[in-house]
Short mmCIF file of N, CA, C and O in Angstrom, two decimals:
data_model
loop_
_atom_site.label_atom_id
_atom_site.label_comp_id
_atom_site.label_asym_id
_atom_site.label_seq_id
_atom_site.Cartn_x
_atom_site.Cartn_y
_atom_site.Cartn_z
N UNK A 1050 216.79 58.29 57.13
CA UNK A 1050 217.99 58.16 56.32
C UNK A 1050 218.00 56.78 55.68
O UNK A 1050 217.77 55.77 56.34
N UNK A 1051 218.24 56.76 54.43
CA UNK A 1051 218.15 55.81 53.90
C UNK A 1051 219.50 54.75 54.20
O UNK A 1051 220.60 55.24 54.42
N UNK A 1052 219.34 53.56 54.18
CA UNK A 1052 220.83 52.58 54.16
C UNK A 1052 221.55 52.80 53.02
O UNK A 1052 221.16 52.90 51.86
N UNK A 1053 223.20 52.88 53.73
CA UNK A 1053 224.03 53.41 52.59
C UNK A 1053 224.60 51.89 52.40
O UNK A 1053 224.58 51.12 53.36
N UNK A 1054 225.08 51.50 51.16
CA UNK A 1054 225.78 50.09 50.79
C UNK A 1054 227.24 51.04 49.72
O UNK A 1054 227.14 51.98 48.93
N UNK A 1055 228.41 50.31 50.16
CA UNK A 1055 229.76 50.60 49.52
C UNK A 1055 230.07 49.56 48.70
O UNK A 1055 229.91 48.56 49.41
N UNK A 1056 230.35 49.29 47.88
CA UNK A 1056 230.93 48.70 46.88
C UNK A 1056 232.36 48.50 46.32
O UNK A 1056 232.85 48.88 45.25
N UNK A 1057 232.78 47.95 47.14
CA UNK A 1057 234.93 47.69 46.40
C UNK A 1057 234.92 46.66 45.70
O UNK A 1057 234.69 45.54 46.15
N UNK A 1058 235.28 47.06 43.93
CA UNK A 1058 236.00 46.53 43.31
C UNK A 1058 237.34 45.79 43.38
O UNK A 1058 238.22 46.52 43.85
N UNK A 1059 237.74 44.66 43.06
CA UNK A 1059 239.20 44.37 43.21
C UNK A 1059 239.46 43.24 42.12
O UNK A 1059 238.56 43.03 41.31
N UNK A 1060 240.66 42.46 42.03
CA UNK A 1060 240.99 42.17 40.82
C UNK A 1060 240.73 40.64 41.21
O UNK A 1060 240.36 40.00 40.23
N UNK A 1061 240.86 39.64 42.75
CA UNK A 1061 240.88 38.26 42.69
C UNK A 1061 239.83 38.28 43.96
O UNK A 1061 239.47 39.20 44.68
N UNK A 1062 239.51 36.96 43.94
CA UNK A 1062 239.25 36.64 45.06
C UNK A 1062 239.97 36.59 46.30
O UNK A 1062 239.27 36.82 47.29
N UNK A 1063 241.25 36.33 46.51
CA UNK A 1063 242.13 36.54 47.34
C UNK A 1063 242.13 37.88 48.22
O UNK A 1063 242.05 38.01 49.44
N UNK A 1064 242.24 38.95 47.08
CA UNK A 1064 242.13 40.33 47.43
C UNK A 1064 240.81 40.76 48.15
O UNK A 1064 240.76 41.52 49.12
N UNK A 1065 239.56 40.03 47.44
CA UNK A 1065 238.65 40.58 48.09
C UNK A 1065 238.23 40.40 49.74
O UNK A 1065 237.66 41.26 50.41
N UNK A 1066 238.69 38.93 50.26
CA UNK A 1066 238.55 38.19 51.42
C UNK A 1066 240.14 39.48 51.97
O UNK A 1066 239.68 40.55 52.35
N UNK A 1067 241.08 39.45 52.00
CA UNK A 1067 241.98 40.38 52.57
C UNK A 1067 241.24 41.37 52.81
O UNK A 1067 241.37 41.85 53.93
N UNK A 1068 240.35 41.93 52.01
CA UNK A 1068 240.32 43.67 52.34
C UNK A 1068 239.03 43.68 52.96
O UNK A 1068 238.78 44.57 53.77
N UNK A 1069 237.93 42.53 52.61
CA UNK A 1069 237.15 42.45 54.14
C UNK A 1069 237.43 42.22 55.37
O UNK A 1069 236.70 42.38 56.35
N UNK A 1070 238.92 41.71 55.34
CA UNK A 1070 239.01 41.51 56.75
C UNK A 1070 239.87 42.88 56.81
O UNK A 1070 240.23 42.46 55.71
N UNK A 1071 240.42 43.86 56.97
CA UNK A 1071 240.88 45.13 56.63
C UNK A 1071 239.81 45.99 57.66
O UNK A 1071 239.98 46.41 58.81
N UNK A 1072 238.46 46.07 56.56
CA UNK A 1072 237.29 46.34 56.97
C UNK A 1072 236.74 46.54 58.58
O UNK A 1072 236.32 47.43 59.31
N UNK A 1073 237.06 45.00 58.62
CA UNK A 1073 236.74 44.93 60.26
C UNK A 1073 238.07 45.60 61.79
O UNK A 1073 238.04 45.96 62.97
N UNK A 1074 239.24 45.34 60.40
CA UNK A 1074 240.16 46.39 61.68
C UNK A 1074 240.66 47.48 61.46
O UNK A 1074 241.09 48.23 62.34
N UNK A 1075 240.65 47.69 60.31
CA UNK A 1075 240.75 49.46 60.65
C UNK A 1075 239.36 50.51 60.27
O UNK A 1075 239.42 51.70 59.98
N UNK A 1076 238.14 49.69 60.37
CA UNK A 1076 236.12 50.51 60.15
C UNK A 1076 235.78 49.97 61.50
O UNK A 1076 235.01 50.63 62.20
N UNK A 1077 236.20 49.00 61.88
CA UNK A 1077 235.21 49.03 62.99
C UNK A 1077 233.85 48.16 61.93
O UNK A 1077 232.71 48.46 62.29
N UNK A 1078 233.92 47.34 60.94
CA UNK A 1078 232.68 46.82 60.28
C UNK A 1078 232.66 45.68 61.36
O UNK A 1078 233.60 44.94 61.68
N UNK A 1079 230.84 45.71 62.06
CA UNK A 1079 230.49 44.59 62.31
C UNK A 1079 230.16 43.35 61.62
O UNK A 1079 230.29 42.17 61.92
N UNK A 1080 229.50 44.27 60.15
CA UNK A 1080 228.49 43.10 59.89
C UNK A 1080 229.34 42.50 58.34
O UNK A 1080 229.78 43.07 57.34
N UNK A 1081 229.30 41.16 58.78
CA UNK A 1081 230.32 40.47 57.28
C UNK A 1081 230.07 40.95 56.03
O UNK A 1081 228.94 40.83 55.55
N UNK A 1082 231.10 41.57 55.34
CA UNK A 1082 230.68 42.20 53.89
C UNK A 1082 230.63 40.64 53.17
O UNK A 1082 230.99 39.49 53.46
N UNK A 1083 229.97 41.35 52.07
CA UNK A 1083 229.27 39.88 51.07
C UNK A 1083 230.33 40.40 49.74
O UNK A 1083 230.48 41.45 49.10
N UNK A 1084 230.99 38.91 49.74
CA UNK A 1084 231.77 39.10 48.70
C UNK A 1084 230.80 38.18 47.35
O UNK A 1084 229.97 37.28 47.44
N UNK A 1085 231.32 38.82 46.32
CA UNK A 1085 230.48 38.94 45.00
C UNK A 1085 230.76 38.86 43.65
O UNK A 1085 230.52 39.89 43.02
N UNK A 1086 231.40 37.48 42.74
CA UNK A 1086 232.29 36.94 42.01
C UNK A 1086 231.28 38.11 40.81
O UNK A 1086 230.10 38.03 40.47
N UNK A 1087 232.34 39.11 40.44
CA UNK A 1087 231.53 39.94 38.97
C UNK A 1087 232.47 39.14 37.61
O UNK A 1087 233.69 39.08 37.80
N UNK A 1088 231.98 38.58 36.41
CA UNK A 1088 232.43 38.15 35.16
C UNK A 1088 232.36 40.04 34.62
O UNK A 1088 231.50 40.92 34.71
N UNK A 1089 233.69 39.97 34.10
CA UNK A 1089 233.46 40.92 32.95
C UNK A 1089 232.56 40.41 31.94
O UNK A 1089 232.14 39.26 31.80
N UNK A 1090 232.31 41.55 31.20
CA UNK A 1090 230.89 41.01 30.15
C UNK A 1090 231.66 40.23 28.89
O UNK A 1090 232.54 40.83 28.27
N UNK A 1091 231.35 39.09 28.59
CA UNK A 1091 231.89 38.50 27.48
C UNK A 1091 232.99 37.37 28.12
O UNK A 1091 233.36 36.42 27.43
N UNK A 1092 233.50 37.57 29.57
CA UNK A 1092 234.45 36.71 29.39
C UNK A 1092 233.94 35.51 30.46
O UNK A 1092 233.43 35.59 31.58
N UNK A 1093 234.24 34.55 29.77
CA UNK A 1093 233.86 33.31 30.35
C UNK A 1093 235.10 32.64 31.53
O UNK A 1093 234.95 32.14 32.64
N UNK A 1094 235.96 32.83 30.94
CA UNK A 1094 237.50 32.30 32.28
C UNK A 1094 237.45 33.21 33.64
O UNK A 1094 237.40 34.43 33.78
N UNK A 1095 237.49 32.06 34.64
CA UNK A 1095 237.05 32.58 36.03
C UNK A 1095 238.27 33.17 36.11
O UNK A 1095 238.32 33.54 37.29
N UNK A 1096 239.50 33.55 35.48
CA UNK A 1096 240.73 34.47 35.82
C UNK A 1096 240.26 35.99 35.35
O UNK A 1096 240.63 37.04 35.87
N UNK A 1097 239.47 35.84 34.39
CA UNK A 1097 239.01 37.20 34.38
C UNK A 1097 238.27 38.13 35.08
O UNK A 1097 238.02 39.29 34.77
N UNK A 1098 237.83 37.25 36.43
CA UNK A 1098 236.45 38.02 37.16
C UNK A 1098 237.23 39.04 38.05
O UNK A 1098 238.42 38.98 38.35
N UNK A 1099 236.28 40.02 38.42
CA UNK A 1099 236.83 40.97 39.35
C UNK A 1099 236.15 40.18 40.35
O UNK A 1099 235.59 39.13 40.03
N UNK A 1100 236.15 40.69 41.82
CA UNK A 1100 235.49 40.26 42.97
C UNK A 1100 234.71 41.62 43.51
O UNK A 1100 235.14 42.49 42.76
N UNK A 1101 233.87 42.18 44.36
CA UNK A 1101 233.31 42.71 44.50
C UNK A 1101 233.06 42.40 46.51
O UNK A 1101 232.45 41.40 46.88
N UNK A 1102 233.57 43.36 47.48
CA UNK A 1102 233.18 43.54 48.87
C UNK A 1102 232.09 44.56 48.53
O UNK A 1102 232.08 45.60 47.86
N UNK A 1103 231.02 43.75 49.36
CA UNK A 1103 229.76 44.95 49.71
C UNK A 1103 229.55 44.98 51.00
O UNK A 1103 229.39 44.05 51.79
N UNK A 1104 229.57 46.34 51.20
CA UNK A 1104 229.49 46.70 52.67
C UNK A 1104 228.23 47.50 53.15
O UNK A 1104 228.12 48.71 52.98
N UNK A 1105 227.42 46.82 53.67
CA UNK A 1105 226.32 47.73 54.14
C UNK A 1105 226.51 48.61 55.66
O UNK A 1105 226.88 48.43 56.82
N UNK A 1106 226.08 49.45 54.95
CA UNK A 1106 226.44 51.03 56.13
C UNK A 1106 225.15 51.78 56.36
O UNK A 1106 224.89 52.86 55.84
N UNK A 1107 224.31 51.07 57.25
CA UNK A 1107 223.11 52.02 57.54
C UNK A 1107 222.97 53.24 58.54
O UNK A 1107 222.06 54.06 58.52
N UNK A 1108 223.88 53.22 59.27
CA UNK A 1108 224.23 54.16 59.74
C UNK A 1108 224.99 55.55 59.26
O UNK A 1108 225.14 56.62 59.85
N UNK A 1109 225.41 55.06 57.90
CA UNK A 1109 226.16 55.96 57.08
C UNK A 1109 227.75 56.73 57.36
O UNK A 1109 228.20 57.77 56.89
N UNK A 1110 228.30 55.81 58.25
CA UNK A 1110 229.43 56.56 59.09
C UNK A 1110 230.60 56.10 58.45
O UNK A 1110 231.57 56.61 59.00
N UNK A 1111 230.95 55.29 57.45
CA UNK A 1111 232.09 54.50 56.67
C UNK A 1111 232.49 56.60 55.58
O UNK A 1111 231.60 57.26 55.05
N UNK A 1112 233.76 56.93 55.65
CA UNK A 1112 234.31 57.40 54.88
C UNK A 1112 234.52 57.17 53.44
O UNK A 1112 235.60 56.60 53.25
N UNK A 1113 233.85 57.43 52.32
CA UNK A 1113 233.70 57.03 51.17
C UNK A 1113 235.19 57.01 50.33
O UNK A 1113 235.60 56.26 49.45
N UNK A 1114 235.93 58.46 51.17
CA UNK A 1114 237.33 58.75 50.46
C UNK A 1114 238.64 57.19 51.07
O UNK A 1114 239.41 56.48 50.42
N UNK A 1115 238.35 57.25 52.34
CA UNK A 1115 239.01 56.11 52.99
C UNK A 1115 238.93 54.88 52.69
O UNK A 1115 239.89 54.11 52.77
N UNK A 1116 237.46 54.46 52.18
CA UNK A 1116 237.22 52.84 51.54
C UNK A 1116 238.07 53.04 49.91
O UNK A 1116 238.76 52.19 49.33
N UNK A 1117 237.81 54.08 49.56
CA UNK A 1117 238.43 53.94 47.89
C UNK A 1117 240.42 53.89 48.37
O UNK A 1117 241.24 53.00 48.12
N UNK A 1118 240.55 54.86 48.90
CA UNK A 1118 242.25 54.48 49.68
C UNK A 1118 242.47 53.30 49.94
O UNK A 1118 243.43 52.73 49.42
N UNK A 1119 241.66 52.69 50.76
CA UNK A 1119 241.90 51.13 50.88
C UNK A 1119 242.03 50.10 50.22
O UNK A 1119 242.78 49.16 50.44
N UNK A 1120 240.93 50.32 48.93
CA UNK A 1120 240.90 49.45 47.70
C UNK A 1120 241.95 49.84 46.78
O UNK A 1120 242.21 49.03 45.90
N UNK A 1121 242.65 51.03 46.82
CA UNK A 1121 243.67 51.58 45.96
C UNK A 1121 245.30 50.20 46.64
O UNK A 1121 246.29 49.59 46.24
N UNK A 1122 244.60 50.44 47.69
CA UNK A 1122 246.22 49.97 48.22
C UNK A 1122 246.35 48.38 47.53
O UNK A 1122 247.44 47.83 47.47
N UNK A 1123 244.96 47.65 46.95
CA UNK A 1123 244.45 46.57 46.85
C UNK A 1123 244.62 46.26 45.20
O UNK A 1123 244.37 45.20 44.63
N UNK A 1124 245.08 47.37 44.66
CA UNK A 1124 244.70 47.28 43.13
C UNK A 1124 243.09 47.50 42.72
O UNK A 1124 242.64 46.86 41.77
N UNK A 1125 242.33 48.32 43.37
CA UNK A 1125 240.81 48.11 43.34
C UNK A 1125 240.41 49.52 43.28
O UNK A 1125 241.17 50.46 43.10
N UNK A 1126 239.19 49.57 43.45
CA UNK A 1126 238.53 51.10 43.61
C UNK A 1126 237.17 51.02 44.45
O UNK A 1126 236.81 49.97 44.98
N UNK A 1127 236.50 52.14 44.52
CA UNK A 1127 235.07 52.04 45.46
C UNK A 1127 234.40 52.40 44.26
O UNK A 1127 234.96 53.21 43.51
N UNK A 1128 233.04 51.83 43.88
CA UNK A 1128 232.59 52.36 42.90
C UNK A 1128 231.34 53.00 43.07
O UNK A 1128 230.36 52.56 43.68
N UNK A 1129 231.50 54.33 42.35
CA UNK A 1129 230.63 55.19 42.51
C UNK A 1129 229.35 55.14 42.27
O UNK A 1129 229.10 55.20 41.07
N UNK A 1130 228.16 55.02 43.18
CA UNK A 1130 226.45 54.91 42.43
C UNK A 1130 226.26 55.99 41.71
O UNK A 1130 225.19 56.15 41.11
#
């Protein structure tokens, strides 16, 4: 089985550090998600960046519908490969 990696979108940095820690109490995530400053394309002002939690799931046991619920509650989404 290949390693699964999740991807939550969200709107600040603030948000993204909250919903990794989320992660660890209501997933059960051991391993620290890597947060990941994304620039929209074209914009240069760091108010514009989204943030990005990546969660690696090699075991594959994270609920795909439940991480996007979570990021909803966040202003965010899970984004689909």
């Amino acid at each position: 089985m290949s390693d699964v990696r999740h991807v939550l979108v969200l709107p600040d940095r603030d948000t993204a550090e909250e919903v990794a820690g989320e992660l660890h109490d209501r997933f059960g995530v051991t391993e620290e998600p890597q947060l990941v400053r994304d620039a929209l394309a074209g914009e240069d002002d760091a108010e514009d960046a989204q943030w990005l939690v990546v969660v690696e799931d090699p075991a594959a046991r994270l609920d795909s519908a439940a991480l996007d619920a979570l990021a909803a509650e966040y202003e965010g989404w899970l984004e689909v490969p």
